[in-house]
Amino acid sequence: MKTVRFLSGGAVPALGQGTWNIGEKPARKPDEVRALQLGLDLGMTLIDTAEMYGEGGAELVVGEAIAGRRDQAFIVSKVYPHNASFDGVQQACERSLRRLRIETIDLYLLHWQGHHPLAETFDGFETLKKAGKIKAYGVSNFDLENMAEAQRYGTPATNQVLYNLMKRGIEFDLLPWARAQRMPIMAYSPLETSGREQAALLDNPGLKAVANAHGVTPAQIALAWVLHQDGVIAIPKAVDPVHLRANRAAADIQLSAGDLAALDQAFPPPRRRRALEMR
Ligand code: NAP
């Protein structure tokens, strides 16, 4: 499995697992726990969660899935912007640690920018780091200007943003900037989430043609394309074991120059700066 290295030196698999919409219904919990465990077995050991997902429910599912195998997992969680005061992050982090049943969160992100000053949030993150409650911190849904500001107040390890074949805006400015800094970008909704939005991606004739040529599904090509990008970590969410295995296999797909050109034609790269897209 391809790995992506943080500037601090640690490396993680380029393909992880998301948990949005997990932990919302008790009846689904056993399947969700099994899914995350299968993902771990398959080497997708980075698990992305947030206090927001299922209002703590997703962290509880993650905690159950990694019980007894903490060392195999790299846990990313996120604090709500309204909890991002100095004291707020200490308390939110403690709650997340309890739900996750772990001592340390590997990477703790500000979910999006809110009204608390970044300097204060990062001060809170640094204090958590010194106390061993988190190993590193970062941000999410930050555009280039937000990132420049963020770097004045601290050392975010990553920026987690929306990125997939249909949402390529970051290629114009944020992605090249991050690469120049050797800062990994975490691509969320790499399969364009679900429902109608996902259908618009997966039913694209250009994508289907590349998938047919490889004998794989359009989702696998969409994921392989995100994974092909340098310095990018993809965190698809999958509960269906067929999806999990397909996603793991997508990490081994080699896209040719011809495939990439066909995908550029179907999903043109940005020609000008666009406002950062988010969910
Ligand atoms: P996604 O991962 O792009 O898509 C998830 C959907 O795709 C699910 O319905 C899943 O179905 C399906 N799927 C997964 N693998 C598939 C495959 N191989 N073939 C066909 N369908 C497949 O969407 P997402 O959940 O929006 O984004 C991923 C993660 O990013 C989230 O879970 C969350 O951790 C993170 N995220 C972060 C932010 C942020 O603001 N920072 C925002 C959104 C998301 P099944 O579950 O039924 O298998």
Short mmCIF file of C-alpha atoms and ligand atoms in Angstrom, two decimals:
data_model
loop_
_atom_site.label_atom_id
_atom_site.label_comp_id
_atom_site.label_asym_id
_atom_site.label_seq_id
_atom_site.Cartn_x
_atom_site.Cartn_y
_atom_site.Cartn_z
CA MET A 1 0.00 0.00 0.00
CA LYS A 2 1.28 3.46 -0.93
CA THR A 3 2.06 5.60 2.09
CA VAL A 4 2.02 9.35 2.65
CA ARG A 5 4.50 11.01 4.96
CA PHE A 6 3.79 13.90 7.31
CA LEU A 7 6.43 16.59 7.62
CA SER A 8 7.03 15.41 11.19
CA GLY A 9 8.23 12.09 9.76
CA GLY A 10 5.38 9.66 10.46
CA ALA A 11 3.84 7.82 7.52
CA VAL A 12 0.27 6.57 7.03
CA PRO A 13 -1.37 4.48 4.30
CA ALA A 14 -2.68 6.70 1.49
CA LEU A 15 -6.00 4.85 1.77
CA GLY A 16 -7.90 5.15 5.04
CA GLN A 17 -11.51 4.84 6.19
CA GLY A 18 -14.16 7.50 6.82
CA THR A 19 -16.94 7.32 9.40
CA TRP A 20 -19.49 10.00 8.52
CA ASN A 21 -23.03 8.51 8.91
CA ILE A 22 -21.65 5.76 11.12
CA GLY A 23 -22.83 5.43 14.74
CA GLU A 24 -26.26 6.89 14.11
CA LYS A 25 -28.40 3.76 14.44
CA PRO A 26 -27.78 1.15 17.19
CA ALA A 27 -29.08 -1.65 14.95
CA ARG A 28 -26.34 -0.95 12.40
CA LYS A 29 -23.52 -0.90 14.95
CA PRO A 30 -22.38 -4.56 14.63
CA ASP A 31 -21.99 -4.19 10.84
CA GLU A 32 -20.19 -0.89 11.26
CA VAL A 33 -17.74 -2.33 13.80
CA ARG A 34 -17.10 -5.32 11.52
CA ALA A 35 -16.56 -3.00 8.54
CA LEU A 36 -13.92 -0.94 10.31
CA GLN A 37 -12.21 -4.12 11.51
CA LEU A 38 -12.20 -5.56 7.99
CA GLY A 39 -10.70 -2.27 6.80
CA LEU A 40 -7.95 -2.61 9.41
CA ASP A 41 -7.33 -6.21 8.30
CA LEU A 42 -7.01 -4.97 4.72
CA GLY A 43 -4.42 -2.36 5.72
CA MET A 44 -6.67 0.73 5.70
CA THR A 45 -5.47 1.58 9.16
CA LEU A 46 -6.10 5.32 9.17
CA ILE A 47 -9.60 5.91 10.54
CA ASP A 48 -11.14 9.35 10.20
CA THR A 49 -13.87 10.36 12.63
CA ALA A 50 -15.23 13.44 14.42
CA GLU A 51 -17.15 14.37 17.52
CA MET A 52 -19.84 15.58 15.10
CA TYR A 53 -20.48 12.21 13.44
CA GLY A 54 -23.53 10.72 15.11
CA GLU A 55 -22.87 13.25 17.92
CA GLY A 56 -20.19 10.99 19.34
CA GLY A 57 -21.77 7.79 18.01
CA ALA A 58 -19.13 7.28 15.33
CA GLU A 59 -16.31 7.60 17.88
CA LEU A 60 -18.01 4.95 20.00
CA VAL A 61 -18.10 2.59 17.01
CA VAL A 62 -14.44 3.29 16.25
CA GLY A 63 -13.57 2.66 19.90
CA GLU A 64 -15.24 -0.73 19.74
CA ALA A 65 -13.61 -1.60 16.41
CA ILE A 66 -10.07 -0.86 17.58
CA ALA A 67 -10.39 -2.38 21.07
CA GLY A 68 -7.44 -4.71 21.55
CA ARG A 69 -5.72 -3.50 18.39
CA ARG A 70 -5.02 0.16 19.14
CA ASP A 71 -1.46 -0.15 17.86
CA GLN A 72 -2.66 -1.08 14.37
CA ALA A 73 -4.75 2.07 13.93
CA PHE A 74 -4.01 5.73 13.22
CA ILE A 75 -6.93 7.69 14.63
CA VAL A 76 -7.97 11.08 13.27
CA SER A 77 -10.75 12.98 15.02
CA LYS A 78 -12.12 16.50 14.80
CA VAL A 79 -13.36 19.15 17.16
CA TYR A 80 -16.45 21.22 16.40
CA PRO A 81 -15.61 24.89 15.72
CA HIS A 82 -17.93 25.95 18.55
CA ASN A 83 -15.80 23.86 20.94
CA ALA A 84 -12.53 25.32 19.66
CA SER A 85 -11.74 27.73 22.51
CA PHE A 86 -8.66 26.88 24.64
CA ASP A 87 -10.75 25.21 27.35
CA GLY A 88 -13.24 23.87 24.83
CA VAL A 89 -10.66 21.79 22.97
CA GLN A 90 -9.34 20.28 26.21
CA GLN A 91 -12.84 19.16 27.17
CA ALA A 92 -13.85 18.02 23.69
CA CYS A 93 -10.65 16.01 23.34
CA GLU A 94 -11.22 14.29 26.71
CA ARG A 95 -14.74 13.35 25.62
CA SER A 96 -13.44 11.97 22.30
CA LEU A 97 -10.69 9.99 24.05
CA ARG A 98 -13.27 8.46 26.38
CA ARG A 99 -15.58 7.46 23.52
CA LEU A 100 -12.65 6.12 21.49
CA ARG A 101 -11.31 4.34 24.61
CA ILE A 102 -7.75 5.41 23.83
CA GLU A 103 -5.06 7.51 25.53
CA THR A 104 -3.98 9.57 22.53
CA ILE A 105 -5.53 10.76 19.27
CA ASP A 106 -2.95 10.54 16.47
CA LEU A 107 -4.22 13.58 14.59
CA TYR A 108 -6.78 16.08 15.89
CA LEU A 109 -8.36 18.52 13.46
CA LEU A 110 -10.40 21.69 13.69
CA HIS A 111 -13.44 20.60 11.63
CA TRP A 112 -13.88 24.01 10.00
CA GLN A 113 -13.08 27.55 10.99
CA GLY A 114 -15.54 29.11 13.45
CA HIS A 115 -15.59 32.17 15.64
CA HIS A 116 -12.84 31.21 18.09
CA PRO A 117 -9.47 32.78 17.19
CA LEU A 118 -7.14 30.26 15.55
CA ALA A 119 -4.30 31.35 17.82
CA GLU A 120 -6.37 30.22 20.81
CA THR A 121 -7.42 26.92 19.21
CA PHE A 122 -3.83 26.08 18.29
CA ASP A 123 -2.68 27.04 21.76
CA GLY A 124 -5.21 24.51 23.03
CA PHE A 125 -3.92 21.89 20.57
CA GLU A 126 -0.30 22.53 21.63
CA THR A 127 -1.30 22.04 25.27
CA LEU A 128 -3.01 18.75 24.37
CA LYS A 129 0.15 17.70 22.53
CA LYS A 130 2.36 18.44 25.52
CA ALA A 131 -0.01 16.46 27.74
CA GLY A 132 0.21 13.48 25.34
CA LYS A 133 -3.51 13.61 24.53
CA ILE A 134 -2.87 14.16 20.83
CA LYS A 135 0.21 13.48 18.72
CA ALA A 136 -0.40 16.10 16.02
CA TYR A 137 -3.03 18.58 14.95
CA GLY A 138 -4.39 20.06 11.77
CA VAL A 139 -7.36 21.71 10.12
CA SER A 140 -10.18 20.92 7.74
CA ASN A 141 -12.07 22.92 5.12
CA PHE A 142 -9.41 25.65 5.04
CA ASP A 143 -8.75 27.51 1.79
CA LEU A 144 -5.34 28.89 0.88
CA GLU A 145 -5.81 32.17 2.76
CA ASN A 146 -7.00 30.29 5.85
CA MET A 147 -3.90 28.09 5.59
CA ALA A 148 -1.56 31.07 5.39
CA GLU A 149 -3.24 32.42 8.54
CA ALA A 150 -3.06 29.01 10.22
CA GLN A 151 0.67 28.82 9.68
CA ARG A 152 1.15 32.12 11.49
CA TYR A 153 -0.22 30.54 14.67
CA GLY A 154 1.02 26.98 14.60
CA THR A 155 2.12 23.97 12.60
CA PRO A 156 -0.93 22.16 11.20
CA ALA A 157 0.07 18.72 9.91
CA THR A 158 -2.68 18.54 7.29
CA ASN A 159 -5.77 20.12 5.81
CA GLN A 160 -8.73 17.80 5.17
CA VAL A 161 -10.79 18.98 2.21
CA LEU A 162 -13.36 17.84 -0.34
CA TYR A 163 -11.51 16.34 -3.30
CA ASN A 164 -12.62 13.97 -6.03
CA LEU A 165 -12.86 13.85 -9.83
CA MET A 166 -15.89 16.17 -9.76
CA LYS A 167 -14.47 18.57 -7.18
CA ARG A 168 -10.99 19.40 -8.45
CA GLY A 169 -10.81 23.07 -7.40
CA ILE A 170 -7.91 22.56 -4.97
CA GLU A 171 -5.63 21.57 -7.87
CA PHE A 172 -5.45 25.23 -8.86
CA ASP A 173 -3.93 26.60 -5.67
CA LEU A 174 -4.26 24.67 -2.40
CA LEU A 175 -2.83 21.34 -3.58
CA PRO A 176 0.32 22.75 -5.25
CA TRP A 177 0.87 24.96 -2.21
CA ALA A 178 0.54 21.98 0.16
CA ARG A 179 2.91 19.91 -1.97
CA ALA A 180 5.48 22.70 -1.89
CA GLN A 181 5.23 22.60 1.92
CA ARG A 182 5.30 18.79 1.89
CA MET A 183 2.01 18.88 3.80
CA PRO A 184 -0.32 15.94 3.04
CA ILE A 185 -3.89 16.77 2.05
CA MET A 186 -6.67 14.48 3.26
CA ALA A 187 -9.29 14.04 0.54
CA TYR A 188 -12.79 13.62 1.94
CA SER A 189 -15.77 12.31 -0.05
CA PRO A 190 -13.38 10.77 -2.61
CA LEU A 191 -16.43 8.96 -4.05
CA GLU A 192 -18.53 12.12 -3.99
CA THR A 193 -20.41 10.97 -0.86
CA SER A 194 -23.72 9.23 -1.70
CA GLY A 195 -27.07 9.53 -3.45
CA ARG A 196 -27.53 11.77 -6.48
CA GLU A 197 -24.13 13.43 -6.16
CA GLN A 198 -22.40 10.07 -6.20
CA ALA A 199 -24.48 8.89 -9.15
CA ALA A 200 -23.39 11.96 -11.12
CA LEU A 201 -19.80 10.81 -10.66
CA LEU A 202 -20.19 7.05 -11.06
CA ASP A 203 -22.51 7.24 -14.08
CA ASN A 204 -20.12 9.45 -16.04
CA PRO A 205 -19.46 7.78 -19.43
CA GLY A 206 -15.79 8.78 -19.48
CA LEU A 207 -15.22 7.23 -16.06
CA LYS A 208 -17.16 4.12 -17.06
CA ALA A 209 -15.00 3.68 -20.18
CA VAL A 210 -11.77 3.73 -18.13
CA ALA A 211 -13.33 1.33 -15.60
CA ASN A 212 -14.41 -1.08 -18.35
CA ALA A 213 -10.93 -1.05 -19.86
CA HIS A 214 -9.48 -2.09 -16.48
CA GLY A 215 -12.31 -4.54 -15.72
CA VAL A 216 -13.10 -2.72 -12.46
CA THR A 217 -15.94 -0.52 -11.19
CA PRO A 218 -16.20 3.26 -11.80
CA ALA A 219 -15.88 3.78 -8.02
CA GLN A 220 -12.56 1.96 -8.04
CA ILE A 221 -11.22 4.18 -10.81
CA ALA A 222 -12.50 7.31 -9.04
CA LEU A 223 -10.64 6.20 -5.92
CA ALA A 224 -7.52 5.12 -7.82
CA TRP A 225 -7.44 8.60 -9.36
CA VAL A 226 -7.45 10.32 -5.94
CA LEU A 227 -4.78 7.89 -4.71
CA HIS A 228 -2.67 8.61 -7.78
CA GLN A 229 -2.30 12.24 -6.64
CA ASP A 230 0.94 12.91 -4.84
CA GLY A 231 0.70 13.70 -1.13
CA VAL A 232 -3.01 12.91 -0.91
CA ILE A 233 -4.69 10.59 1.60
CA ALA A 234 -8.16 9.31 0.62
CA ILE A 235 -10.69 8.38 3.32
CA PRO A 236 -13.69 6.69 1.67
CA LYS A 237 -16.43 5.53 4.01
CA ALA A 238 -17.67 1.99 3.36
CA VAL A 239 -19.75 -0.34 5.49
CA ASP A 240 -20.52 -2.88 2.78
CA PRO A 241 -17.68 -5.47 2.81
CA VAL A 242 -17.81 -5.67 -1.00
CA HIS A 243 -17.09 -1.93 -1.11
CA LEU A 244 -14.25 -2.27 1.41
CA ARG A 245 -12.52 -4.96 -0.62
CA ALA A 246 -13.07 -3.02 -3.84
CA ASN A 247 -11.56 0.08 -2.26
CA ARG A 248 -8.50 -1.82 -1.08
CA ALA A 249 -8.07 -3.26 -4.58
CA ALA A 250 -8.36 0.23 -6.06
CA ALA A 251 -5.13 1.16 -4.30
CA ASP A 252 -3.33 -1.31 -6.58
CA ILE A 253 -4.73 0.04 -9.86
CA GLN A 254 -2.11 1.71 -12.04
CA LEU A 255 -3.61 4.49 -14.15
CA SER A 256 -1.81 5.06 -17.46
CA ALA A 257 -1.14 8.47 -19.02
CA GLY A 258 -3.98 7.65 -21.41
CA ASP A 259 -6.37 6.90 -18.53
CA LEU A 260 -5.43 10.17 -16.84
CA ALA A 261 -5.97 12.12 -20.07
CA ALA A 262 -9.39 10.48 -20.54
CA LEU A 263 -10.35 11.37 -16.98
CA ASP A 264 -9.16 14.97 -17.51
CA GLN A 265 -11.41 15.15 -20.52
CA ALA A 266 -14.40 13.81 -18.59
CA PHE A 267 -13.67 15.93 -15.50
CA PRO A 268 -11.65 18.98 -16.60
CA PRO A 269 -9.11 20.32 -14.11
CA PRO A 270 -9.71 23.90 -12.86
CA ARG A 271 -8.48 26.75 -15.07
CA ARG A 272 -9.02 29.46 -12.51
CA ARG A 273 -9.29 29.88 -8.81
CA ARG A 274 -12.55 28.69 -7.25
CA ALA A 275 -13.92 29.15 -3.75
CA LEU A 276 -13.16 26.06 -1.67
CA GLU A 277 -15.97 23.55 -2.02
CA MET A 278 -17.24 21.79 1.09
CA ARG A 279 -19.98 19.47 2.29
P1 NAP B 1 -17.47 8.84 0.29
O1 NAP B 1 -16.52 8.09 1.11
O2 NAP B 1 -16.99 9.52 -0.93
O3 NAP B 1 -18.69 7.89 -0.13
C1 NAP B 1 -19.34 7.07 0.81
C2 NAP B 1 -20.45 6.31 0.10
O4 NAP B 1 -19.88 5.54 -0.96
C3 NAP B 1 -21.18 5.32 1.00
O5 NAP B 1 -22.54 5.34 0.61
C4 NAP B 1 -20.55 3.96 0.66
O6 NAP B 1 -21.47 2.90 0.80
C5 NAP B 1 -20.22 4.16 -0.80
N1 NAP B 1 -19.05 3.40 -1.25
C6 NAP B 1 -17.87 3.19 -0.61
N2 NAP B 1 -17.05 2.46 -1.35
C7 NAP B 1 -17.71 2.16 -2.50
C8 NAP B 1 -17.38 1.40 -3.65
N3 NAP B 1 -16.21 0.82 -3.79
N4 NAP B 1 -18.32 1.32 -4.64
C9 NAP B 1 -19.52 1.93 -4.52
N5 NAP B 1 -19.88 2.67 -3.45
C10 NAP B 1 -18.97 2.77 -2.44
O7 NAP B 1 -18.24 9.94 1.16
P2 NAP B 1 -18.14 10.59 2.58
O8 NAP B 1 -18.55 9.65 3.63
O9 NAP B 1 -18.84 11.89 2.42
O10 NAP B 1 -16.59 10.96 2.76
C11 NAP B 1 -15.65 10.07 3.30
C12 NAP B 1 -15.23 10.47 4.70
O11 NAP B 1 -14.63 11.76 4.71
C13 NAP B 1 -16.38 10.63 5.69
O12 NAP B 1 -16.92 9.39 6.08
C14 NAP B 1 -15.72 11.42 6.77
O13 NAP B 1 -14.90 10.60 7.57
C15 NAP B 1 -14.89 12.39 5.94
N6 NAP B 1 -15.59 13.69 5.67
C16 NAP B 1 -15.05 14.82 6.21
C17 NAP B 1 -15.67 16.05 6.00
C18 NAP B 1 -15.07 17.28 6.62
O14 NAP B 1 -15.75 18.33 6.65
N7 NAP B 1 -13.85 17.23 7.09
C19 NAP B 1 -16.84 16.14 5.24
C20 NAP B 1 -17.35 14.97 4.67
C21 NAP B 1 -16.70 13.76 4.88
P3 NAP B 1 -21.46 1.84 2.03
O15 NAP B 1 -21.18 2.61 3.28
O16 NAP B 1 -22.82 1.26 1.97
O17 NAP B 1 -20.40 0.81 1.76
#
